[in-house]
Coordinates of C-alpha atoms in Angstrom, one line a residue:
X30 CA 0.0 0.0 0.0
X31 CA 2.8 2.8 0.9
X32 CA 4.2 2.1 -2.8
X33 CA 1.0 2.7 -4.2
X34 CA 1.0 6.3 -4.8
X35 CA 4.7 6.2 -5.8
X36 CA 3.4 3.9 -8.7
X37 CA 0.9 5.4 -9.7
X38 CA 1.8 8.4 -10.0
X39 CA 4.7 7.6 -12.1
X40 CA 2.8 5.8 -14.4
X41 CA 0.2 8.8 -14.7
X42 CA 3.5 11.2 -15.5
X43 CA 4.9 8.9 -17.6
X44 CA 1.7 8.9 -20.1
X45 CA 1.5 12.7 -19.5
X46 CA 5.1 12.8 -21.0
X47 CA 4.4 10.2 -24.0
X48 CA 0.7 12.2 -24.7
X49 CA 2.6 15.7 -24.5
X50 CA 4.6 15.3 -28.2
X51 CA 0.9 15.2 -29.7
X52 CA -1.5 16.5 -27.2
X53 CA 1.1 19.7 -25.4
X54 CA 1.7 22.6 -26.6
X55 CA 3.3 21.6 -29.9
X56 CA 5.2 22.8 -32.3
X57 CA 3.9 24.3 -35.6
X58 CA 7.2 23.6 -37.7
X59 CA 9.6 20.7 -37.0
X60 CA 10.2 19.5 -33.5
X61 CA 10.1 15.9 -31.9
X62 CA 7.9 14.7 -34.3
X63 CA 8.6 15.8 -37.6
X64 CA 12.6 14.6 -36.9
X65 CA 11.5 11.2 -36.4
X66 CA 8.5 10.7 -38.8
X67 CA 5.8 10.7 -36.3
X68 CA 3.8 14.0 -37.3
X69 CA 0.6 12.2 -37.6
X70 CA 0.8 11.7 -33.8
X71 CA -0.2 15.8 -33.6
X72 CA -3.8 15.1 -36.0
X73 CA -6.7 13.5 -36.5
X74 CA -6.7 10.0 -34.4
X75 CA -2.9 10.6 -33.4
X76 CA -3.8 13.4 -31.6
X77 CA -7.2 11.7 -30.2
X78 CA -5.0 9.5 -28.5
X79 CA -2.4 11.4 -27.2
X80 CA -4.8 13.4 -25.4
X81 CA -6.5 10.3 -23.7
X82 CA -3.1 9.4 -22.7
X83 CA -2.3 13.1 -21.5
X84 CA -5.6 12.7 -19.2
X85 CA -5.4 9.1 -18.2
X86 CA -2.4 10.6 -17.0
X87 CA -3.3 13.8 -15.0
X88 CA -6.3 11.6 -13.3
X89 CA -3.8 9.3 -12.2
X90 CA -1.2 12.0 -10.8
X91 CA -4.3 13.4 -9.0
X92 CA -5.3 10.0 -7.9
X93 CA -1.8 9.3 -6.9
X94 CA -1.6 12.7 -4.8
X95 CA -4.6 12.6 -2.9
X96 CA -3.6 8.6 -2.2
X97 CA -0.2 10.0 -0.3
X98 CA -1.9 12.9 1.3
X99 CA -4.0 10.2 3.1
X100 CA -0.7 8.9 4.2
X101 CA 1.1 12.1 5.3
X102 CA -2.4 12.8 7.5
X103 CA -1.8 9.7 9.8
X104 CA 0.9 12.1 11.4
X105 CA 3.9 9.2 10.3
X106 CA 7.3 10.6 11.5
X107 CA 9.1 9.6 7.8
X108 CA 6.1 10.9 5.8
X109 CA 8.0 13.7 4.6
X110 CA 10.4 11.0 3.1
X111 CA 7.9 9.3 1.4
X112 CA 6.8 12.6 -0.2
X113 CA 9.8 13.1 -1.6
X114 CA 10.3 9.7 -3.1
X115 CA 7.2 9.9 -4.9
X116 CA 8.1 13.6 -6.0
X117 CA 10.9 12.2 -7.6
X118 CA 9.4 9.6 -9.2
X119 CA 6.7 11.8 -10.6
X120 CA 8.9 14.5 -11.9
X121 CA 11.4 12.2 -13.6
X122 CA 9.2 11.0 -16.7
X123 CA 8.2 14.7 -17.3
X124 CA 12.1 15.6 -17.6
X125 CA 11.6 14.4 -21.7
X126 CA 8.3 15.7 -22.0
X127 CA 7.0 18.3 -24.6
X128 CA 5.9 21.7 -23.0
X129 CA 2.6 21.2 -21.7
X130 CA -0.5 23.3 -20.4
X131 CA 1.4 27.0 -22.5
X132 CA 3.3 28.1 -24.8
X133 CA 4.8 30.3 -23.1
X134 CA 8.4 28.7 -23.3
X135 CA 8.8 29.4 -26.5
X136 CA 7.7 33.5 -25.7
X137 CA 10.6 32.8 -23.3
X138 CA 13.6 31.9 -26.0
X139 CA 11.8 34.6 -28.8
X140 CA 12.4 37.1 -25.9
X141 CA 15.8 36.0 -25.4
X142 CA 16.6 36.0 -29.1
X143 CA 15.0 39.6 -29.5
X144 CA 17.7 40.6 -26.9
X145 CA 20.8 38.7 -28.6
X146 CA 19.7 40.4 -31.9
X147 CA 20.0 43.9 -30.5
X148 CA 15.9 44.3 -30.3
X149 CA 14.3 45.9 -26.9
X150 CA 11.5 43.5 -25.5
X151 CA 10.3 46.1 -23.3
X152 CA 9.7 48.5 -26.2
X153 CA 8.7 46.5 -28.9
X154 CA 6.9 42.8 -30.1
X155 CA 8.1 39.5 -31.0
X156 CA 7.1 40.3 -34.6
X157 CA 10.1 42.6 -35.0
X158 CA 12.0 40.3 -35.6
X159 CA 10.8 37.4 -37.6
X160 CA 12.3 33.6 -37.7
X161 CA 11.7 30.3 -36.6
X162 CA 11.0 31.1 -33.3
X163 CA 8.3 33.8 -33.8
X164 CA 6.8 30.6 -35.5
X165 CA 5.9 28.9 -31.7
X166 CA 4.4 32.0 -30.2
X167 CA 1.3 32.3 -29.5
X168 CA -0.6 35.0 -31.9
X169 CA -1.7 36.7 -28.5
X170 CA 1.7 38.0 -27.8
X171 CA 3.9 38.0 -31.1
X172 CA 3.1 41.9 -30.6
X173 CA 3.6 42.6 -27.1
X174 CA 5.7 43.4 -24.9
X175 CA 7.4 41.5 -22.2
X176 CA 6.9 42.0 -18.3
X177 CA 9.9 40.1 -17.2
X178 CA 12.6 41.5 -15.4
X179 CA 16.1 41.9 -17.1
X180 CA 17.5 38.2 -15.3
X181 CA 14.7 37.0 -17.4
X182 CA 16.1 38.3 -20.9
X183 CA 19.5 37.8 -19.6
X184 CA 19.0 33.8 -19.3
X185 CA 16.8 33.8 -22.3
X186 CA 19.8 35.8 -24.3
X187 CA 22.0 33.5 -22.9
X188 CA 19.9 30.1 -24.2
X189 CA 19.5 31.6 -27.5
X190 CA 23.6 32.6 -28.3
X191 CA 24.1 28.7 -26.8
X192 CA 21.6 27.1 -29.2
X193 CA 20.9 29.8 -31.9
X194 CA 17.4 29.2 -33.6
X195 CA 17.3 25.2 -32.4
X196 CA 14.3 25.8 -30.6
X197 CA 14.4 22.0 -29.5
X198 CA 17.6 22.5 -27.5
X199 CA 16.3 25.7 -26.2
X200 CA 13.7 24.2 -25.0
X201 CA 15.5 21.5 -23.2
X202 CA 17.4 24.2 -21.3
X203 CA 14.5 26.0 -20.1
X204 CA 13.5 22.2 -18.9
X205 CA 16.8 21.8 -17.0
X206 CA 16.4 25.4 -15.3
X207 CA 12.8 24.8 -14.7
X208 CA 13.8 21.8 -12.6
X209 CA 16.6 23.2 -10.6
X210 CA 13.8 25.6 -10.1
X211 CA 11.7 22.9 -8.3
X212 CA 14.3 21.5 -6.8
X213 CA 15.4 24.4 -5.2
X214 CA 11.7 24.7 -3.7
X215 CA 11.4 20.8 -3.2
X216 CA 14.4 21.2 -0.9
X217 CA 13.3 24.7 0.8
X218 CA 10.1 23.7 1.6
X219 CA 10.3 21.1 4.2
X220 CA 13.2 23.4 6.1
X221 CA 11.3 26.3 5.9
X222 CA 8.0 24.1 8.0
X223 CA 10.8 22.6 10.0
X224 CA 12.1 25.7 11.1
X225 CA 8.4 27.2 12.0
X226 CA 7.4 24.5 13.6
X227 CA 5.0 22.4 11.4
X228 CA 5.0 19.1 9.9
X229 CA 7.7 18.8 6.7
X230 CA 5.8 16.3 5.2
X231 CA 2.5 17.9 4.9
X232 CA 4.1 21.0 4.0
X233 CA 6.0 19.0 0.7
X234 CA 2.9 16.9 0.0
X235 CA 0.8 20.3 -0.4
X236 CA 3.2 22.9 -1.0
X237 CA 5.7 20.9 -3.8
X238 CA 3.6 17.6 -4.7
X239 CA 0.7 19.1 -5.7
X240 CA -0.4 18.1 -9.3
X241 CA -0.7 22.0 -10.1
X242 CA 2.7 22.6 -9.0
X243 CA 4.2 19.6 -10.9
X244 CA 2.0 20.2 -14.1
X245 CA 2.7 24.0 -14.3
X246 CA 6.5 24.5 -13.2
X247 CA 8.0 21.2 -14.5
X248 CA 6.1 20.3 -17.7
X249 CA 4.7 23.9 -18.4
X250 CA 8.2 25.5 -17.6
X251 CA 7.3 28.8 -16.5
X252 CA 9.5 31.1 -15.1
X253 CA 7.6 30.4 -12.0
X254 CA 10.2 27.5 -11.1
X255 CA 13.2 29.5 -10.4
X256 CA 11.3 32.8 -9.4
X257 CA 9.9 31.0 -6.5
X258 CA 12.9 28.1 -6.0
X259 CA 14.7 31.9 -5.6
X260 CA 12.5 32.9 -3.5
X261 CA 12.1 29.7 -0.9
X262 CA 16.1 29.7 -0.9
X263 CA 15.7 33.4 0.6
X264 CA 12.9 32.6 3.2
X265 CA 15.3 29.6 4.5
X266 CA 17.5 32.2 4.9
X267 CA 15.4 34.1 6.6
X268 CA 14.4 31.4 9.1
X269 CA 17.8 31.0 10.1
X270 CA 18.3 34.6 10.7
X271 CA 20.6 35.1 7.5
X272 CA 18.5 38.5 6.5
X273 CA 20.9 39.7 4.1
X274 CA 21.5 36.2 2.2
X275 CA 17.5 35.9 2.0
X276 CA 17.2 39.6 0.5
X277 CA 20.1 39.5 -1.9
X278 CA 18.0 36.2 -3.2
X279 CA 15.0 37.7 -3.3
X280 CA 16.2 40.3 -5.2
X281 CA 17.5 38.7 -7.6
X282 CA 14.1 36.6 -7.7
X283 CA 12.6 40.2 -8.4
X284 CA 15.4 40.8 -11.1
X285 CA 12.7 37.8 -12.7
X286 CA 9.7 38.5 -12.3
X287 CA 8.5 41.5 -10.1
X288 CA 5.7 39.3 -8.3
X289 CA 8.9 37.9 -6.0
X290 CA 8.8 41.3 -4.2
X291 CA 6.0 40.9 -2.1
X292 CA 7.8 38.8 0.4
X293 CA 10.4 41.4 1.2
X294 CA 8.3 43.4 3.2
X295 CA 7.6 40.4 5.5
X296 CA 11.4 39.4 5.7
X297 CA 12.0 43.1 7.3
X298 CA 9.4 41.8 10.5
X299 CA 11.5 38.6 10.3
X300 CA 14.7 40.5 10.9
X301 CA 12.9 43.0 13.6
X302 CA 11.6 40.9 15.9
X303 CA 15.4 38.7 15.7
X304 CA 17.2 41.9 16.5
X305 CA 14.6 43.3 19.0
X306 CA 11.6 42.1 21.0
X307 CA 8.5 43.4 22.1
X308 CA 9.5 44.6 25.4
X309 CA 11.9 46.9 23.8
X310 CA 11.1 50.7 23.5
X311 CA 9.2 51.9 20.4
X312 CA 11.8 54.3 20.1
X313 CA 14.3 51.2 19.6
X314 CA 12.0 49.2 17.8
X315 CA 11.4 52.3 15.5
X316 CA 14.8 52.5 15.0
X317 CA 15.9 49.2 14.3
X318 CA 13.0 48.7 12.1
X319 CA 14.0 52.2 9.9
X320 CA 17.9 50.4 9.8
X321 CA 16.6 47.3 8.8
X322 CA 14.0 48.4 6.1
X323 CA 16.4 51.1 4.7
X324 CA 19.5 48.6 4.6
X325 CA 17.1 46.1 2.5
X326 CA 15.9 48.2 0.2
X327 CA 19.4 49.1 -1.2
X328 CA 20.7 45.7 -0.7
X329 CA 17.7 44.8 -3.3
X330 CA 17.5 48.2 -5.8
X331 CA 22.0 47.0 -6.2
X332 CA 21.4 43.6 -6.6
X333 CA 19.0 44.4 -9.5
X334 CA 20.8 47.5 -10.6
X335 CA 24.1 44.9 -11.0
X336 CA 21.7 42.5 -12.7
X337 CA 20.3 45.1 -15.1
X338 CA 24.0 46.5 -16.2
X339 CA 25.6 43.4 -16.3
X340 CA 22.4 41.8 -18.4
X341 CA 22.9 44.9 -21.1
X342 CA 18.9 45.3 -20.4
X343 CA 17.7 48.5 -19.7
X344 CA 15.0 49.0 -16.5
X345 CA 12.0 48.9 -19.1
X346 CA 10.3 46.2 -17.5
X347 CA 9.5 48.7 -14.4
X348 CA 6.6 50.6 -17.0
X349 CA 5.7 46.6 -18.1
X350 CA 5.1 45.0 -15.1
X351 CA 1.4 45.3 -14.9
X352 CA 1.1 42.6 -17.8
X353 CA -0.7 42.3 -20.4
X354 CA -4.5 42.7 -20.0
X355 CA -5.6 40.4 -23.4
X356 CA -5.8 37.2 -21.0
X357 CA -9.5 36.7 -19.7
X358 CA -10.4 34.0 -17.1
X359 CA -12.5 33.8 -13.5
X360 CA -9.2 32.9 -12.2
X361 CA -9.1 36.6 -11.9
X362 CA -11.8 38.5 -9.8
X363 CA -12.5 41.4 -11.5
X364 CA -12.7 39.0 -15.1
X365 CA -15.2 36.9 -12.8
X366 CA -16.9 39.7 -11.8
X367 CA -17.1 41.4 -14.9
X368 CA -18.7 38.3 -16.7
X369 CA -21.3 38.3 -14.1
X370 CA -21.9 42.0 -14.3
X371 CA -22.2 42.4 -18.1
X372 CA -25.0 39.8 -18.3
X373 CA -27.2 41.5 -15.7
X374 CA -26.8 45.4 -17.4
X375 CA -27.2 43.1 -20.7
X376 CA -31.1 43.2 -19.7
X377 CA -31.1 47.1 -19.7
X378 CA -28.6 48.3 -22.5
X379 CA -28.2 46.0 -25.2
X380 CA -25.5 48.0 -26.8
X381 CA -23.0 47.4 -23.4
X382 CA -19.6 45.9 -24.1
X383 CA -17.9 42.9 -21.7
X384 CA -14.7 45.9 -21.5
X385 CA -17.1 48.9 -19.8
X386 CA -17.8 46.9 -16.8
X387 CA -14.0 45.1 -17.1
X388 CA -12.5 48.5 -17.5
X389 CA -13.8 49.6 -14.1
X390 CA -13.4 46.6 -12.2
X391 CA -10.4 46.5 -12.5
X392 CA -9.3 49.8 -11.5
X393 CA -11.0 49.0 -8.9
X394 CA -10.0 45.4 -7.6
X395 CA -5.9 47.1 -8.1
X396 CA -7.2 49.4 -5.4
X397 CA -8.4 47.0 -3.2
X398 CA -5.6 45.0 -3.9
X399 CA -3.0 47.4 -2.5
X400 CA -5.0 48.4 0.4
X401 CA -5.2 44.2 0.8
X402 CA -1.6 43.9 0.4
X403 CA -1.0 46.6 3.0
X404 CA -2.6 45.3 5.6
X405 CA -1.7 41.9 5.5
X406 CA 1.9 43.5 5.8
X407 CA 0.5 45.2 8.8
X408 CA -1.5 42.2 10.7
X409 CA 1.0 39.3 9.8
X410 CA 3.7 41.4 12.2
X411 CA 3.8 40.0 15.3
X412 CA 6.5 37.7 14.6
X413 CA 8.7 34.9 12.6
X414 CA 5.6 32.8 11.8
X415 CA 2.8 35.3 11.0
X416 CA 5.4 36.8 8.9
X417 CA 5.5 33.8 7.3
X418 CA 2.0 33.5 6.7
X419 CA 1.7 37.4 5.5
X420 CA 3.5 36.4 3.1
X421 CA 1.2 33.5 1.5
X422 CA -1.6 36.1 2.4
X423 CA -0.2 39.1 0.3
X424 CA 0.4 36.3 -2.6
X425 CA -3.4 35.2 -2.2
X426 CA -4.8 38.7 -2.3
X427 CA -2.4 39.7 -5.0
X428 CA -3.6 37.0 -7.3
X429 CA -7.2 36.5 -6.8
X430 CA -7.6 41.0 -7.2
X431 CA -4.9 41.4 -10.2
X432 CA -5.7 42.3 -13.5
X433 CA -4.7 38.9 -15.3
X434 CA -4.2 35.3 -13.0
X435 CA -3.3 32.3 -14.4
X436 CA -3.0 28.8 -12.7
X437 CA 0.8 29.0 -12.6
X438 CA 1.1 32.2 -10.7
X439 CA -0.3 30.8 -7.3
X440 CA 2.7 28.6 -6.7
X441 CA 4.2 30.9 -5.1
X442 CA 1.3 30.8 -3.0
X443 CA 1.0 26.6 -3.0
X444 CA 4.6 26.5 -1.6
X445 CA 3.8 27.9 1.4
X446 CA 0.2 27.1 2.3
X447 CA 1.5 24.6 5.0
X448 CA 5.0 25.9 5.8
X449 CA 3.5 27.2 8.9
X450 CA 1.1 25.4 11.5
X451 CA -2.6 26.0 9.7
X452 CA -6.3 25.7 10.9
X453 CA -7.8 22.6 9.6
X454 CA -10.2 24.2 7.6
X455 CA -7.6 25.4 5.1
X456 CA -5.9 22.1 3.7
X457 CA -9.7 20.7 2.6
X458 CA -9.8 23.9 0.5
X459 CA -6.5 24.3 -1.0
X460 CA -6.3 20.5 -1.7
X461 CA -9.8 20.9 -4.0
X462 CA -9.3 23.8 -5.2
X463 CA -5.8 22.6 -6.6
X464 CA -7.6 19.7 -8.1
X465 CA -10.3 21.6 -9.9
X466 CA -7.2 24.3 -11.6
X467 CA -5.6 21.1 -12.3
X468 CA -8.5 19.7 -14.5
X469 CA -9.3 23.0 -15.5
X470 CA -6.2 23.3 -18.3
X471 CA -5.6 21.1 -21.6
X472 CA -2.0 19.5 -22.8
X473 CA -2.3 22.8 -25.2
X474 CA -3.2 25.2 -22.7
X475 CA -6.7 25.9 -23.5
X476 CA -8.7 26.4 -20.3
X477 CA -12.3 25.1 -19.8
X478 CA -13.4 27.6 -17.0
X479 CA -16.2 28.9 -19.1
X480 CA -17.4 25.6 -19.8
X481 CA -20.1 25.1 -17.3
X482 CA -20.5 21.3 -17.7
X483 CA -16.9 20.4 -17.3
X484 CA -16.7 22.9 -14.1
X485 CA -19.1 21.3 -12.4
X486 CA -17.9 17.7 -12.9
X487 CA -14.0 19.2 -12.1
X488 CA -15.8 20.3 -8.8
X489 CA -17.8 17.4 -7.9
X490 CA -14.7 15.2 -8.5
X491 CA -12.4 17.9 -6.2
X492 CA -15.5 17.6 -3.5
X493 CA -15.6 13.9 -3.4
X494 CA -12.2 13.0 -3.1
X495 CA -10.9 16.3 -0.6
X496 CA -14.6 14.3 1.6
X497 CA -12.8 11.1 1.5
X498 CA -9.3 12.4 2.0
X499 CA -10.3 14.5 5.0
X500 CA -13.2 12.5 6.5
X501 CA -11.5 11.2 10.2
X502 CA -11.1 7.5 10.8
X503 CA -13.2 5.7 13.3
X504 CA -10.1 4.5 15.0
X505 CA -6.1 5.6 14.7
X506 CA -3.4 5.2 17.1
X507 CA -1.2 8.1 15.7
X508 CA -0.9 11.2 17.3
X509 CA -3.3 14.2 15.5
X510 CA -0.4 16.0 13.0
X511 CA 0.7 19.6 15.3
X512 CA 0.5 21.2 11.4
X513 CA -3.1 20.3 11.8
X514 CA -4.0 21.9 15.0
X515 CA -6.8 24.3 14.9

């Protein structure tokens, strides 16, 4: 039974990473298949069964995942162990998989190439400068511009002088980083509940395991993987008192993608409360705090600044980093909102528009989500562990009130969902909602969240197994998990 999950699972990534060359996000010239003579995997009945294979496959990671998380719940000592065997297990297949679940790799090395080829991907679209590799992007962004920090175009430049226009090996290098990426948080997580007193296991089954985290950072390869591997490096850091090693990394998680930044501010409470205490004067306090937040903000603009220079980018990405706003999808609130909003007024103006209502809500919801990300900066002070979970908060409210969400951007909030000692209530819920995002995405990275039908068999599916996963047994002799504790 305790190799169960380990099995399965493997098998389920394993047909994820055979159904990805025809059922991913695949290539429109050469590739894989074309090289070996197996195009007709990509059409018709080749394709028909690569995606059975690619969702055979996802059910059975899920499957496989919820299976261990009922082990990691009976509270065994070595469950954090068994996570990680299975992790490995499951990530390996995927290592020769085709990009799955977005294209957005091959934005990546067309960024990268703009760069090499003396083009400004903060000024100016993938359609400047036309090749092979404007070829895989997708037509939403072949003429926009890139949010990414300069680190970003600096690996991407990098890649694309090491490979040229072999979009194949370029690929396979994003794959490699991608996975030091996870590795990086694989390895952070479980010291980072260690340190703050919950239970590693839980924390790596929920936080790194998770089918969304897998799916997205491994075979989707997003940038995600080493901005938050960057990122957990720093908050070990930071829960072993090294302040200036976890800033310097966080930084240069920022130099990225900008979202890292939001744990800074929680990193300066760390780093208070180490150096100070609450029976010290507020004029101390006050004054350590000023020292601390001033010292950390130019440790982070120099570590950036010495990225930018040394990259040859320029600090473009500062007017960019609001994203693009084409991408719709309830992911995002004021999207959600906006659908729900526009059909009502639909009954009183006929001539209404979906953007009117879009427009204004998300002015709005950016409002609300700065005055959110403010105070959970200011509630999650009182020390180490709060800080900690500020820090998953500010994620949460930055995602669910932003302009555009997609499933890959909350693993920065997954990592850390169980890094700290949580109510029960919260596991039930981020274990079926992870299950619902992860059935909510094709190999090719078309989402299903408008289609009603699928939804609602996605969320009975989540319901039933998060029931049987959490229902309590009759009779147990292991002690109640302390990460559990209400």
């Amino acid at each position: 039974m305790s190799f169960r999950p380990l099995h399965l699972g493997t098998v389920g990534t394993a047909l994820i990473a055979l159904g990805s060359f025809g059922a991913g996000a695949t290539r429109n010239r050469g590739g894989v298949l074309h090289a070996i003579g197996l195009d007709f995997f990509a059409y018709g009945h080749g394709a028909g069964l690569a995606n059975t294979m690619l969702w055979a496959g996802i059910i059975l990671l899920i499957a496989a995942w919820v299976l261990l998380g009922k082990q990691v719940l009976s509270a065994s000592e070595t469950a954090w162990r068994q996570v990680r065997s299975c992790l490995t297990a499951w990530v390996l297949p995927l290592v020769v998989a085709a990009p799955i679940l977005s294209r957005d790799v091959y934005s990546y090395l067309m960024q990268g190439a703009m760069l090499r080829d003396g083009f400004d991907p903060y000024t100016q679209g993938a359609a400047i400068n036309p090749g092979p590799m404007l070829l895989e992007v997708s037509h939403d962004w072949r003429n926009t511009t890139t949010p990414y920090g300069p680190l970003h175009l600096w690996i991407g430049e990098g890649i694309t002088r090491i490979v040229g226009d072999n979009i194949t090996a370029g690929v396979l290098l994003y794959k490699v980083l991608s996975i030091l990426g996870f590795a990086a948080i694989a390895w952070s997580v479980p010291r980072i509940a260690r340190a703050l007193g919950a239970e590693p296991g839980l924390a790596l089954w929920i936080g790194v395991a998770n089918p969304v985290m897998i799916l997205h950072l491994v075979g989707g390869m997003h940038n995600e993987s080493m901005m938050v591997g960057l990122v957990s490096l720093g908050l070990v850091c930071a829960v072993n008192h090294r302040y200036a090693g976890a800033i310097a990394l966080i930084a240069v998680a920022v130099a990225l993608k900008a979202t890292a930044a939001f744990a800074l501010p929680f990193v300066v409470w760390m780093a208070l409360w180490h150096y100070t205490t609450k029976e010290a004067s507020l004029a101390r306090r006050a004054g350590v705090f000023t020292l601390i937040a001033t010292l950390g903000a130019a440790l982070t603009i120099a570590v950036v600044a010495a990225i930018t220079w040394v990259s040859r980018s320029s600090w473009g990405w500062l007017a960019e980093i609001s994203g693009n706003s084409k991408v719709i999808n309830p992911l995002a609130l004021p999207s959600l909102l906006a659908g729900v909003v526009t059909d009502f007024l639909l009954l009183f103006d006929g001539s209404l528009t979906f953007n009117v209502p879009l427009g204004f809500l998300r002015t709005a919801s950016m409002v609300v989500m700065g005055l959110g990300l403010v105070a959970a900066w200011w509630f999650f002070r009182s020390s180490a562990v709060q800080a900690m979970r500020g820090i998953a908060v500010a994620y949460c409210v930055a995602f669910l009130f932003n302009s555009v969400t997609l499933p890959w951007y909350y693993a920065s909030l997954i990592s850390l969902v169980a890094v700290t000692p949580v109510p029960r209530w919260v596991l039930p819920w981020a274990t079926g909602l992870s299950i619902v995002v992860t059935l909510s995405f094709a190999g090719s990275g078309n989402h299903q969240l408008y289609n009603l039908p699928w939804m609602l068999c996605s969320t009975l599916v989540a319901w039933a197994l998060t029931t049987w996963l959490y229902r309590p047994e009759e009779k147990s002799s292991k002690t109640p998990s302390p990460a559990l504790a209400a």
